[in-house]
């Protein structure tokens, strides 16, 4: 089979370069010496807690991934399933996280799972994550008037997508219209299968489970800022820290930039400044937060890619 690293190394390394550039700009806009001084005062007893929060997020997201696979009737081999999920984390630095569709390709290679089914799972993951983010951000949105507009837009878009896939009559009508054009005839069958799979994933019961898991998993990341500020000797409320992570993630997703890079950092920094943190402390906190909530996951994902490639190569054999 083809080398996964060869295929996806360009978006991964492009994202890393952009991330380093944004980090350099962030430090240049601040007082570099001041930021270094803040880092020198970091209390190391907080570090294990900060580093464990993001992996806890991945554990709960893996639970949701497994739940959706069960709903879709897919049963990949447990070890391979874990590696495939890990691999998807490396794709969080692709535009709009569309690279996470890599999991669909890997499931097809592993067990022949149809992409029309698995792609709806990836979409359901992202939508329920978005709903969880909107709910978490709403806890602090009343304190920031500008945040309510972003939340309203995100909630409306998510609600529209969910309802759209539940309305068979509307969806079938659109597919019927598209099938009249030769260009779209090839994809209408795929989209119909996709919609049937998505409809099962968006039942009220499934939504409650998936969004509930999302609230817990993304809530862990909200505590990263809270603990990081405390580690630097500053003070911030838990609600403000959860809001900062949630709203920055929403803005990053709306931007469709790779990993929300630039937008997420700028949003976190701006919110921290608005609540009264000085520039150096805000910059240092942003750096630690993004390392924990983004780059640590990318590193785990790259390991997952390596392990998945190894397993698939062994399955195919030396002459595959």
Tab-separated table of C-alpha atoms in Angstrom, residues 162-173 195 199:
chain	number	residue	atom	x	y	z
A	162	UNK	CA	-28.352	18.344	11.869
A	163	UNK	CA	-31.888	19.145	10.718
A	164	UNK	CA	-30.877	18.936	7.059
A	165	UNK	CA	-29.739	15.330	7.396
A	166	UNK	CA	-32.949	14.371	9.185
A	167	UNK	CA	-35.247	15.644	6.411
A	168	UNK	CA	-35.395	12.777	3.927
A	169	UNK	CA	-37.863	14.549	1.640
A	170	UNK	CA	-35.687	17.647	1.256
A	171	UNK	CA	-32.469	15.667	0.876
A	172	UNK	CA	-33.964	13.258	-1.665
A	173	UNK	CA	-35.363	16.183	-3.677
A	195	UNK	CA	-27.135	10.855	4.571
A	199	UNK	CA	-29.228	10.288	10.096
